[in-house]
Coordinates of C-alpha atoms in Angstrom, one line a residue:
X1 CA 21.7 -26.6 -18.8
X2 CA 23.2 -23.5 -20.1
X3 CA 20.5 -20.6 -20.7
X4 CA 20.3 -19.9 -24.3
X5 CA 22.4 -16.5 -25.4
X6 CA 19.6 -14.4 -25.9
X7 CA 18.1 -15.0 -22.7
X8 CA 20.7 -14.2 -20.5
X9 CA 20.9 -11.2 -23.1
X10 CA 17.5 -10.0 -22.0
X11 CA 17.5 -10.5 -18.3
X12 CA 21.1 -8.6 -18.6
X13 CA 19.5 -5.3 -19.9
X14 CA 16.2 -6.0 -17.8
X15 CA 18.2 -6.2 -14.4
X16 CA 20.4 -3.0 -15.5
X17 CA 16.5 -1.1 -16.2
X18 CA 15.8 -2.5 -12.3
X19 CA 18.7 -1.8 -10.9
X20 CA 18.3 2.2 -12.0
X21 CA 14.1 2.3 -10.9
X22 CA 15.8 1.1 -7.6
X23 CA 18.1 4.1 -7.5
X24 CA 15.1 6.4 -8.2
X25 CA 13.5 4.5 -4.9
X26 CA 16.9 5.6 -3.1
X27 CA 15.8 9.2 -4.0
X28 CA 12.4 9.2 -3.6
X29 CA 13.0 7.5 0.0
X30 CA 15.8 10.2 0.8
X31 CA 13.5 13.4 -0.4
X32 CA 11.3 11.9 2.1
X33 CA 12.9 11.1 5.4
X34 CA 16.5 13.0 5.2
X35 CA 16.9 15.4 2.2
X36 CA 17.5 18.7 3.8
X37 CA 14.4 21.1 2.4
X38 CA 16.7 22.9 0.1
X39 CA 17.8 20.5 -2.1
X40 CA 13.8 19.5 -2.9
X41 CA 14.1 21.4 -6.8
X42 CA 17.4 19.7 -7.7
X43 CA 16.5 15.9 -6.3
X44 CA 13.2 16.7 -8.3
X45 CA 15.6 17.2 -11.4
X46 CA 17.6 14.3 -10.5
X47 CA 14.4 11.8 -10.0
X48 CA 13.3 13.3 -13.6
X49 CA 16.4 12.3 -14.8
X50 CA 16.3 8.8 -13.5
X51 CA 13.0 8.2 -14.7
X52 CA 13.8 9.3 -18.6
X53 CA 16.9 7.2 -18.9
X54 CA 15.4 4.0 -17.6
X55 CA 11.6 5.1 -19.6
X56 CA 14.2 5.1 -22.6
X57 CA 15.8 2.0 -21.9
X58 CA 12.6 -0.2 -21.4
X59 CA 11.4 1.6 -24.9
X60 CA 14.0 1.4 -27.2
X61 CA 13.4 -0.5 -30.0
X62 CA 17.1 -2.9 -29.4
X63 CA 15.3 -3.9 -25.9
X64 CA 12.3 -5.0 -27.7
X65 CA 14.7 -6.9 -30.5
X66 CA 16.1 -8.7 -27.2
X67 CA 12.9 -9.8 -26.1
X68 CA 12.1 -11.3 -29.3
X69 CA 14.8 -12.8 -29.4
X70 CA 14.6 -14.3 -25.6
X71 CA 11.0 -15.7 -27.0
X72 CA 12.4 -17.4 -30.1
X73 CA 14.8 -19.4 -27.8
X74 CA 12.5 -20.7 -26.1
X75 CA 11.7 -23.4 -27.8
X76 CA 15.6 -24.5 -27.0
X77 CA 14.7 -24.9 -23.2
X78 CA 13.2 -28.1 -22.2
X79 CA 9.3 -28.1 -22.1
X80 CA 8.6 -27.5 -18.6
X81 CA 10.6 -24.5 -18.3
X82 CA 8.8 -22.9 -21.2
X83 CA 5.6 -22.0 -19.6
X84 CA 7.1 -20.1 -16.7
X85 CA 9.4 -18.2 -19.4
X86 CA 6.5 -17.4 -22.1
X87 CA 4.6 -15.6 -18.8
X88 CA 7.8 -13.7 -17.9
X89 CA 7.9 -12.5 -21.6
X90 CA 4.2 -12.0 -21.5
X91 CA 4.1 -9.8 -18.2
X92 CA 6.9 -7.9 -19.4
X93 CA 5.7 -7.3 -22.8
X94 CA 2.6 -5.9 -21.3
X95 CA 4.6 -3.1 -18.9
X96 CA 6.1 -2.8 -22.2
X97 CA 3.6 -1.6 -24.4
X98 CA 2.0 0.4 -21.4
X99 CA 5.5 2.4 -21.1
X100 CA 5.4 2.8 -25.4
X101 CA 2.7 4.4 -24.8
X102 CA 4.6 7.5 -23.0
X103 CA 6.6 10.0 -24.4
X104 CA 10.3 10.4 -22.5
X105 CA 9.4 14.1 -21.9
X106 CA 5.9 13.2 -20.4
X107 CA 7.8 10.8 -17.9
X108 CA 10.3 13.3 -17.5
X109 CA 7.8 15.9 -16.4
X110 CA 5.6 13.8 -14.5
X111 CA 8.3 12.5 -12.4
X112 CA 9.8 16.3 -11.6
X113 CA 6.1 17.7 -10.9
X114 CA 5.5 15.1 -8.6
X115 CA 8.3 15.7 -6.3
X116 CA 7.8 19.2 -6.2
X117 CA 4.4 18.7 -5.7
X118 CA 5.3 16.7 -2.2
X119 CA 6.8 19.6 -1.0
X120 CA 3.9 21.9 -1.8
X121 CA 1.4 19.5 -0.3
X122 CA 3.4 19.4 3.0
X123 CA 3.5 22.7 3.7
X124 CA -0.1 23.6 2.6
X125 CA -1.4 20.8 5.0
X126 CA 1.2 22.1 7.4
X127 CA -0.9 25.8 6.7
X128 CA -3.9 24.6 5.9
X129 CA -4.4 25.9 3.3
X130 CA -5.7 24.1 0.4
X131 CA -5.7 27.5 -2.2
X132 CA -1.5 27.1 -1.5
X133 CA -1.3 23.5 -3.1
X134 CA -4.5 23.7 -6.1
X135 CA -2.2 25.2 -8.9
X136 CA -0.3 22.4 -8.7
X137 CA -2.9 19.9 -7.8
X138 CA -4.3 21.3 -11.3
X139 CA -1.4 20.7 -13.0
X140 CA -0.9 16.6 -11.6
X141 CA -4.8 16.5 -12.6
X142 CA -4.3 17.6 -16.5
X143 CA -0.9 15.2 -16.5
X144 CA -3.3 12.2 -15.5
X145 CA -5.8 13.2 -17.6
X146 CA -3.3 13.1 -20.4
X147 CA -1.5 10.0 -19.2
X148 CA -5.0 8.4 -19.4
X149 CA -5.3 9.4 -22.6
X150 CA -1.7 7.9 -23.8
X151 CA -3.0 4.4 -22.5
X152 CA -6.1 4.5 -24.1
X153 CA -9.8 3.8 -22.4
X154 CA -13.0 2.2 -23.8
X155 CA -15.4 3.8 -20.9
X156 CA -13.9 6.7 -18.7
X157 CA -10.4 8.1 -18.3
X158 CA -10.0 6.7 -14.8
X159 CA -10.3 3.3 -15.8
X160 CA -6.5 3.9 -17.5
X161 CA -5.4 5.1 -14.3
X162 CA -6.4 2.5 -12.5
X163 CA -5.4 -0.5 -14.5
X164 CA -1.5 0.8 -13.6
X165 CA -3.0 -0.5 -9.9
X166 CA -4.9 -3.4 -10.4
X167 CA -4.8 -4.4 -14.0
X168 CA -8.1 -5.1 -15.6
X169 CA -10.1 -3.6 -13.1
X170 CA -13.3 -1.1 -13.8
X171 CA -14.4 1.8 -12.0
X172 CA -18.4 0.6 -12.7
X173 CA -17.0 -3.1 -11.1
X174 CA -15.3 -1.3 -8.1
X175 CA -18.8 1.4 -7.8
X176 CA -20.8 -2.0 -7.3
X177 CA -18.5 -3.9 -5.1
X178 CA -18.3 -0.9 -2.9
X179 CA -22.2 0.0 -3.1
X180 CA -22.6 -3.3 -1.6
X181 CA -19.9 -3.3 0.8
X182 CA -21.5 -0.1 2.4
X183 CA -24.8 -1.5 2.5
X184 CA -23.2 -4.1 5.0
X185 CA -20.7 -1.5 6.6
X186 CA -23.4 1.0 7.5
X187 CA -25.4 -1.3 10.1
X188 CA -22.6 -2.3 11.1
X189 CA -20.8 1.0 12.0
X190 CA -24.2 1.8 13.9
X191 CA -23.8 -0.8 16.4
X192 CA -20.1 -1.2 16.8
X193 CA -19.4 -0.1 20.3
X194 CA -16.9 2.7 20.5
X195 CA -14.1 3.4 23.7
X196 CA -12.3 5.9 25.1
X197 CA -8.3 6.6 24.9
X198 CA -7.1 4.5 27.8
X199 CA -3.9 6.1 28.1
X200 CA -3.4 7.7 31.2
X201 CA -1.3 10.6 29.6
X202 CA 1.5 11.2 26.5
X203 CA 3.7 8.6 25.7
X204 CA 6.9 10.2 24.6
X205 CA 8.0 10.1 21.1
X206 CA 11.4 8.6 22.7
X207 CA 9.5 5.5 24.1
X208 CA 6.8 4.8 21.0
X209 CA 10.3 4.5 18.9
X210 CA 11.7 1.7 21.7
X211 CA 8.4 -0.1 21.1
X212 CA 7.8 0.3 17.2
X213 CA 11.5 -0.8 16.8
X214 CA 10.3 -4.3 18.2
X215 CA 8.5 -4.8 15.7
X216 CA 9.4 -5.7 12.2
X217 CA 11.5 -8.2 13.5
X218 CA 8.4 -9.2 15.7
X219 CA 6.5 -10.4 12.6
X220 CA 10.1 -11.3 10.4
X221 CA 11.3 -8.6 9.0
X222 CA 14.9 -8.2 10.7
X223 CA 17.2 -5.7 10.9
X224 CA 19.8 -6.8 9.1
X225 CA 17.2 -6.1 5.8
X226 CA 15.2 -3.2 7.3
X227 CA 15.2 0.2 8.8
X228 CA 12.6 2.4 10.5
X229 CA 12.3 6.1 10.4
X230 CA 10.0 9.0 10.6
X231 CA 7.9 11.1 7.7
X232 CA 5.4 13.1 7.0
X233 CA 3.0 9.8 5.8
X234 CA 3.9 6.6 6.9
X235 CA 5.1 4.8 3.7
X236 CA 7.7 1.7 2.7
X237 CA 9.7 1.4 -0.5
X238 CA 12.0 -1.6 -1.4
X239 CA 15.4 -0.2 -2.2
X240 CA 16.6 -3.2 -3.4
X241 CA 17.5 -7.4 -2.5
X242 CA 18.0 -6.7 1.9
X243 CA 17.0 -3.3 1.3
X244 CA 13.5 -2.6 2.7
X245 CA 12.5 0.7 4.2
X246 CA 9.5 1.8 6.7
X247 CA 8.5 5.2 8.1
X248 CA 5.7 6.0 10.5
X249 CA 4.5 9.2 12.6
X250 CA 4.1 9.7 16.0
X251 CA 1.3 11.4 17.9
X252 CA 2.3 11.5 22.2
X253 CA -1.8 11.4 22.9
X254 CA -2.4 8.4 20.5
X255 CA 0.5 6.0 20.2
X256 CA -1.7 3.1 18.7
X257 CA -0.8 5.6 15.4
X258 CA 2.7 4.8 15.1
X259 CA 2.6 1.2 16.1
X260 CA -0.3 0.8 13.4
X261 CA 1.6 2.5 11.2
X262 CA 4.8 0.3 11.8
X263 CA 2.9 -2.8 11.7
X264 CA 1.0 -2.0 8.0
X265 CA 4.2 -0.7 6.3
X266 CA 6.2 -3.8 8.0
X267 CA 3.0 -5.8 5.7
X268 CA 4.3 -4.3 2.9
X269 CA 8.1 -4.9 3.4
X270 CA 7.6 -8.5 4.2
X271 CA 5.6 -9.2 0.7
X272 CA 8.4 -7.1 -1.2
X273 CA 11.3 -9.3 0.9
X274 CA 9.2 -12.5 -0.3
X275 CA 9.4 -11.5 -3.8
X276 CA 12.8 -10.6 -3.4
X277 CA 13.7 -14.3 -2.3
X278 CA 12.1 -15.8 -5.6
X279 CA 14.5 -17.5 -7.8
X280 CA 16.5 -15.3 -10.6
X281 CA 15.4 -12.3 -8.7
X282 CA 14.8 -9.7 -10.5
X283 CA 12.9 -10.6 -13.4
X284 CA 9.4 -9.2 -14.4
X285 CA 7.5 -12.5 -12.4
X286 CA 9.4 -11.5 -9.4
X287 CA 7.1 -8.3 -9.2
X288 CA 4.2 -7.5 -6.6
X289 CA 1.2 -8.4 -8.7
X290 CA -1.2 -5.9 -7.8
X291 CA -1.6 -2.7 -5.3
X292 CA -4.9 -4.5 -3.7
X293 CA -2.5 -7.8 -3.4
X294 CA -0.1 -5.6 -1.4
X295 CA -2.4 -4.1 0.6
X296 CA -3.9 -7.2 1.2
X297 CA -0.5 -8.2 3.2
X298 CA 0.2 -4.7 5.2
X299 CA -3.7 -4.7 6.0
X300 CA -3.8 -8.7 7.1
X301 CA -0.7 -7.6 9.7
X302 CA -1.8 -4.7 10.7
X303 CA -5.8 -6.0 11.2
X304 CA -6.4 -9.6 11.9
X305 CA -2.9 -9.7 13.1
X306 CA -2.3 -6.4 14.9
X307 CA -6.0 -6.5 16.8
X308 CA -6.0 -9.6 17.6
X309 CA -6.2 -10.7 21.2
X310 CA -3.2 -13.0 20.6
X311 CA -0.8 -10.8 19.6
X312 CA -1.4 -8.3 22.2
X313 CA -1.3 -11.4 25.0
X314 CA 2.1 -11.2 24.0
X315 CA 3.1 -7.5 23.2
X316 CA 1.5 -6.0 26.0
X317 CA 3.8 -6.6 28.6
X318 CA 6.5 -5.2 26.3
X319 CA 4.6 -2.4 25.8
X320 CA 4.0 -1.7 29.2
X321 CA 7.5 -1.9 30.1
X322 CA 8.7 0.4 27.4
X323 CA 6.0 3.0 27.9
X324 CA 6.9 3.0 32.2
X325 CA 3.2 2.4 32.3
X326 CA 1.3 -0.2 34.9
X327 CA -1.4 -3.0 34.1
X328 CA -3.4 -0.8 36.6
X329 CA -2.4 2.4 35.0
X330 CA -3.4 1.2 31.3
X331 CA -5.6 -2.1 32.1
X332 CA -5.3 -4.7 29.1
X333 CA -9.0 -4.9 28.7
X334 CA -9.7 -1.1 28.5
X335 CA -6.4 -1.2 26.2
X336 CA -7.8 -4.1 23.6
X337 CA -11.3 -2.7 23.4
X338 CA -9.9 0.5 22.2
X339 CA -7.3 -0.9 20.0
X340 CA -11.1 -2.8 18.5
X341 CA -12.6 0.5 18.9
X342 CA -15.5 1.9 16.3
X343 CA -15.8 5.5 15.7
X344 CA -16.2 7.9 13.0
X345 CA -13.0 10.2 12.5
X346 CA -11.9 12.5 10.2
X347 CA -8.4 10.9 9.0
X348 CA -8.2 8.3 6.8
X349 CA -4.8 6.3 8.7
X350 CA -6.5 6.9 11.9
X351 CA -10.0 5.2 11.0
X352 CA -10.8 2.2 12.9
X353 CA -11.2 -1.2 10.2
X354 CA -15.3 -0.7 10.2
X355 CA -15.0 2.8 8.9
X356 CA -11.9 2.7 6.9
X357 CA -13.0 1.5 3.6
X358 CA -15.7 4.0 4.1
X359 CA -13.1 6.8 3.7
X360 CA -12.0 4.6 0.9
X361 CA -15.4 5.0 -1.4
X362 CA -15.2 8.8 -0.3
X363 CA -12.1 9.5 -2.1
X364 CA -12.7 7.1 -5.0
X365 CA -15.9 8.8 -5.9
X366 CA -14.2 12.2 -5.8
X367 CA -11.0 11.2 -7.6
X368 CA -13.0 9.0 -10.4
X369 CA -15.5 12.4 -11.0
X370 CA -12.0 14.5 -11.0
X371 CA -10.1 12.5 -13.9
X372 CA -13.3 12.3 -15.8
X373 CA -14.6 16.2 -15.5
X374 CA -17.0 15.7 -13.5
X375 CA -15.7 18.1 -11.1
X376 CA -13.3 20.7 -10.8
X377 CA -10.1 21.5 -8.2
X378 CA -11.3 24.4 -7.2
X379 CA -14.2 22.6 -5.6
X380 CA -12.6 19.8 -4.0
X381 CA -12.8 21.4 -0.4
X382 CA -16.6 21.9 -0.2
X383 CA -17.2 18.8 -2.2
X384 CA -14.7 17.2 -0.2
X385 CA -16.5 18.5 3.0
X386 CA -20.3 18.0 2.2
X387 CA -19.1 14.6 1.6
X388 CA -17.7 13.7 5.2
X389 CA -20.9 15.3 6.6
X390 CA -23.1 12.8 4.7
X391 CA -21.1 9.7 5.1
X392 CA -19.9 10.0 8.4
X393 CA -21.8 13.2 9.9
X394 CA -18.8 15.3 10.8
X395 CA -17.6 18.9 9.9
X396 CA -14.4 19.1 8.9
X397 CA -12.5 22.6 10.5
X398 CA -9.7 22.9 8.0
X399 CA -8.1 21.6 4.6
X400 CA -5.3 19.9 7.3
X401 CA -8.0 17.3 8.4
X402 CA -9.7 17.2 5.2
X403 CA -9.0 17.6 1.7
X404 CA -4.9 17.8 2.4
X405 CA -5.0 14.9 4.9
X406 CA -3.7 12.1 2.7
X407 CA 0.0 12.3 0.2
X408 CA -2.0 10.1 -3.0
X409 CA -3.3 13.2 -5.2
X410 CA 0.6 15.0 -4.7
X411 CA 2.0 11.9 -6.1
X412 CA -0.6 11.6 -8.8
X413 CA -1.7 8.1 -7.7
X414 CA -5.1 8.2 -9.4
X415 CA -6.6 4.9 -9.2
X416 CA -4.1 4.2 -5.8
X417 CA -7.4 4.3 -3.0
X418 CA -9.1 1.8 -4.1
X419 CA -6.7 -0.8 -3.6
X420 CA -7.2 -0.5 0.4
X421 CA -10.4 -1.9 0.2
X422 CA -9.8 -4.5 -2.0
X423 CA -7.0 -5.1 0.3
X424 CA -9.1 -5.6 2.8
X425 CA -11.5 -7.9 1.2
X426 CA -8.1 -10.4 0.3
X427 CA -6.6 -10.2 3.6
X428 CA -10.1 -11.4 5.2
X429 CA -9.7 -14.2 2.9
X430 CA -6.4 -14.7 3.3
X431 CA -6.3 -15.1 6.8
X432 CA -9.6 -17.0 7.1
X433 CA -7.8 -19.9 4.7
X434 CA -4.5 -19.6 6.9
X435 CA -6.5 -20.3 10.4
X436 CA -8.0 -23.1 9.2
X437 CA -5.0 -24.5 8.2
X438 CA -2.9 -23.8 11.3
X439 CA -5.8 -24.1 13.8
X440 CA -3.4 -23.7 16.8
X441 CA -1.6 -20.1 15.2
X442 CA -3.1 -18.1 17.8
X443 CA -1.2 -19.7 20.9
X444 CA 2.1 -19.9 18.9
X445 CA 0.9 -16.3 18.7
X446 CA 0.1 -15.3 22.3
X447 CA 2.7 -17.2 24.5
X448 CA 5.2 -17.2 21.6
X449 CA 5.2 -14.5 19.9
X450 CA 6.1 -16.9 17.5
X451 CA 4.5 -15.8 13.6
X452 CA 6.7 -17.7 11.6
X453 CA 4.0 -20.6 10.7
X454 CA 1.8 -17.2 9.1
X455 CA 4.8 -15.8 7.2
X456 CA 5.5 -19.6 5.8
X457 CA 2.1 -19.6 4.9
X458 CA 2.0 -15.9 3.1
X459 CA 5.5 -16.8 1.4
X460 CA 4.5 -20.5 0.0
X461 CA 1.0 -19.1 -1.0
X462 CA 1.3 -15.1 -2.2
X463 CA 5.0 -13.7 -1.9
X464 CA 6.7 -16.5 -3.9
X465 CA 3.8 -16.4 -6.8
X466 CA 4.8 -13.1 -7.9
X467 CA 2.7 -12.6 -11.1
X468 CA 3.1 -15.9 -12.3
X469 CA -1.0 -16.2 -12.1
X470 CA -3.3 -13.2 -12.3
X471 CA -5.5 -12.2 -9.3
X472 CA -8.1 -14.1 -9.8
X473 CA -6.4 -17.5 -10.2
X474 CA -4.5 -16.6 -7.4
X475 CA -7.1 -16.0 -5.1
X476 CA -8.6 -19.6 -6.0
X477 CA -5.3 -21.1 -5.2
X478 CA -4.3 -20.1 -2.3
X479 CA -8.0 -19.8 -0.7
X480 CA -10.0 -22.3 -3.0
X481 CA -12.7 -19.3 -4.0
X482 CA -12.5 -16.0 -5.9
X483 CA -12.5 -12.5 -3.7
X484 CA -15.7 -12.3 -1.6
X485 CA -16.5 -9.5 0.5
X486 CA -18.6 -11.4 3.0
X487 CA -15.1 -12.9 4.8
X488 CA -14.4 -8.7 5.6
X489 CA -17.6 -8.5 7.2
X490 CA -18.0 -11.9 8.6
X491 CA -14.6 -10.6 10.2
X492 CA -15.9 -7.8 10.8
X493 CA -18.9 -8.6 12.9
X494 CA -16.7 -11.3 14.9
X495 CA -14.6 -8.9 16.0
X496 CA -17.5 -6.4 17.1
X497 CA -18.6 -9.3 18.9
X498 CA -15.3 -10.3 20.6
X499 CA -15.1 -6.7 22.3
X500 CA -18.2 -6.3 23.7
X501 CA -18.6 -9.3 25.6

């Protein structure tokens, strides 16, 4: 049966809005990885221009006409296609309303600022020099502020902000969920066992990139739909149906950095080729349904995938080889205790998965007191500072490893951090529901190399669910509870177990 007229209207001018915020991705990924440093004021002009025309589009008053319209025929289709098209009117309806809400010239602005901002952050952390970046990390602060505003809060600005990440959610719920997560974390990080770098010396840029190019295709993600490169901050962006793109960094003294980084932005990738796959792609179901449901996929492959004694039964060999390193040179027991090791550090995408949410609840409680005046730019260094002494005990030496360390605030991502821990918490679950399902993974795993029956599992379940359910119902149905917290520590504690043996 024919789709009624103004159905196939709506999902024409939809597709044409999608197919112009995945020209801005092109942009934003080029500024990024290849854009020569000249060009950063015009691209910013370009990205602005980008985001007004399709911010105009998605609020024009004939788009909305369409959608009514699209809901009205409904009622042609036969009965148990409506549901699935009322909630792809619904969702879209709701981005909708939250885009009515902005002025063209606000998302204009915003968009420009924050790409000139990029630019400003890199070289002040490149300097370190924090003073160099606040005038504009005022500015992204007061846009926020009044972007909060446009949306409309009942309790505190922030909560706006982070609704764009994980809709419905509360900074007082995410204060108590991570009071009581650190309670847990905080014995825990005391008697996790912590090893030295086993790495016998540098490992070249040249040969990290032979290795870290193994592995999106390693866990699915082939090269015929991907590409890897090299950025400030590791990061992936869809750019489009085949078109998924992954950056990492590279440190010679530390390459578990790069492969890390490869293997949590190659998470990411594979839930945004999943989506990609689901039928009528795109349409506003065929969306990632939340920033803590995304993280939930890059942290489950880089964690309980990328730790795990199975994968590296398989990938150490291959490692070896590529790094013209010896088992005696770089034993595989030294090299998987480290990999599981627990320390307190100073950078955020170099913590260890004990501390890592506790960096998380750092720069929530600074970045919730920041929207809602609490605390001003100016002070974000000391406060920033006095902070990492208390919860993890260490002085931080400059902005570079401190305040500056992560790209978030320079995009104006308020609200983003907290999604890393929920992530956390889903992909515990996640993975706890998948193993007892496929009780024999971790030897396709270790002799195979084989992950395809943990991809099946995350496409059937997550990637090809879009946001046809919220979160919650989600979580129920693919793991038969709602998010709990004890499968991250449970998880946790195993793993602090398995190493020290």
């Amino acid at each position: 049966m024919a789709l009624p007229q103004a159905l196939e209207n709506y999902r024409k001018q939809y597709r044409k809005i999608k197919l112009f915020q995945d020209v801005a991705s092109v942009l934003h990924w080029d500024s990024e990885v290849m854009m020569p440093e000249e060009g950063r004021e015009y691209r910013s002009a370009q990205i602005a221009a980008v985001a007004e025309l399709t911010h105009d589009w998605m609020t024009d008053k004939s788009f909305l006409n369409q959608i009514q319209s699209a809901k009205q025929s409904i009622g042609e289709l036969p009965e148990s296609e409506r549901s699935l098209w009322n909630r792809e009117l619904e969702v879209l309806m709701e981005e909708k309303e939250k885009a009515d809400k902005l002025p063209s010239e606000f998302v204009s602005e915003f968009a420009k600022v924050t790409n000139l901002a990029h630019a400003e952050w890199a070289e002040a952390k490149k300097e370190k020099n924090f003073q160099s970046f606040a005038k504009r990390l005022e500015e992204l602060v007061q846009l926020s502020k009044k972007q909060a505003d446009y949306f409309g809060y009942t309790t505190e600005p922030y909560d706006a902000l982070l609704d764009s990440y994980e809709k419905g959610a509360k900074a007082s719920q995410i204060q108590t969920l991570f009071s009581d997560l650190k309670a847990s974390l905080v014995p825990i990080v005391s008697t996790a066992p912590k090893f030295k770098n086993p790495f016998p010396e540098p490992i070249s840029i040249e040969k990290q990139t032979k290795f870290c190019n193994r592995l999106p295709s390693l866990l699915g993600l082939t090269t015929k739909e991907s590409r890897l490169d090299t950025s400030n901050h590791p990061f992936s962006t869809s750019l489009g149906k085949g078109d998924k793109r992954i950056t990492t960094r590279y440190s010679e003294t530390d390459p578990l950095s790069s492969i890390f980084g490869v293997l949590h932005e190659t998470g990411h990738s594979l839930y945004e080729s999943g989506l990609s796959a689901m039928p009528n792609w795109p349409t506003p179901i065929t969306e990632f349904l939340s920033l803590g449901i995304h993280e939930s996929q890059s942290r489950l492959w880089e964690n309980q995938v990328g730790r795990s004694l199975p994968f590296w039964e398989f990938v150490y060999p291959i490692l070896l080889s590529d790094f013209d390193l010896s088992d005696k040179e770089l034993p595989f027991k030294e090299l998987y205790q480290y990999i599981n090791s627990t320390e307190k550090t100073k950078v955020r995408v170099e913590a260890d998965q004990v501390t890592y949410n506790l960096h998380i609840i750092l720069r929530f409680e600074i970045e919730r007191d920041l929207i809602n005046g609490k605390i001003q730019v100016k002070d974000l260094p000391e406060i920033w500072n006095t902070k990492m002494k208390e919860s993890f005990g260490l002085t931080i030496e400059n902005d570079a490893e401190g305040v500056l360390q992560d790209i978030h605030w320079s995009m104006g991502a308020f609200g983003y951090f907290p999604t890393y821990t929920l992530g956390n918490i889903f992909s515990s679950q996640f993975f706890k529901k998948f193993t007892e399902e496929f009780p024999d993974s971790h030897n396709k795993f270790s002799t195979k190399g084989d992950f395809s029956d943990l991809l099946g599992w995350l496409r059937k379940n997550i990637h090809s669910k879009g946001k046809i359910y919220d979160v919650d119902s989600l979580m129920k149905q693919a793991t038969g509870e709602a998010a709990d917290s004890k499968h991250l520590i449970s998880y946790l504690n195993g793993k602090i177990k398995e190493v020290t043996k």
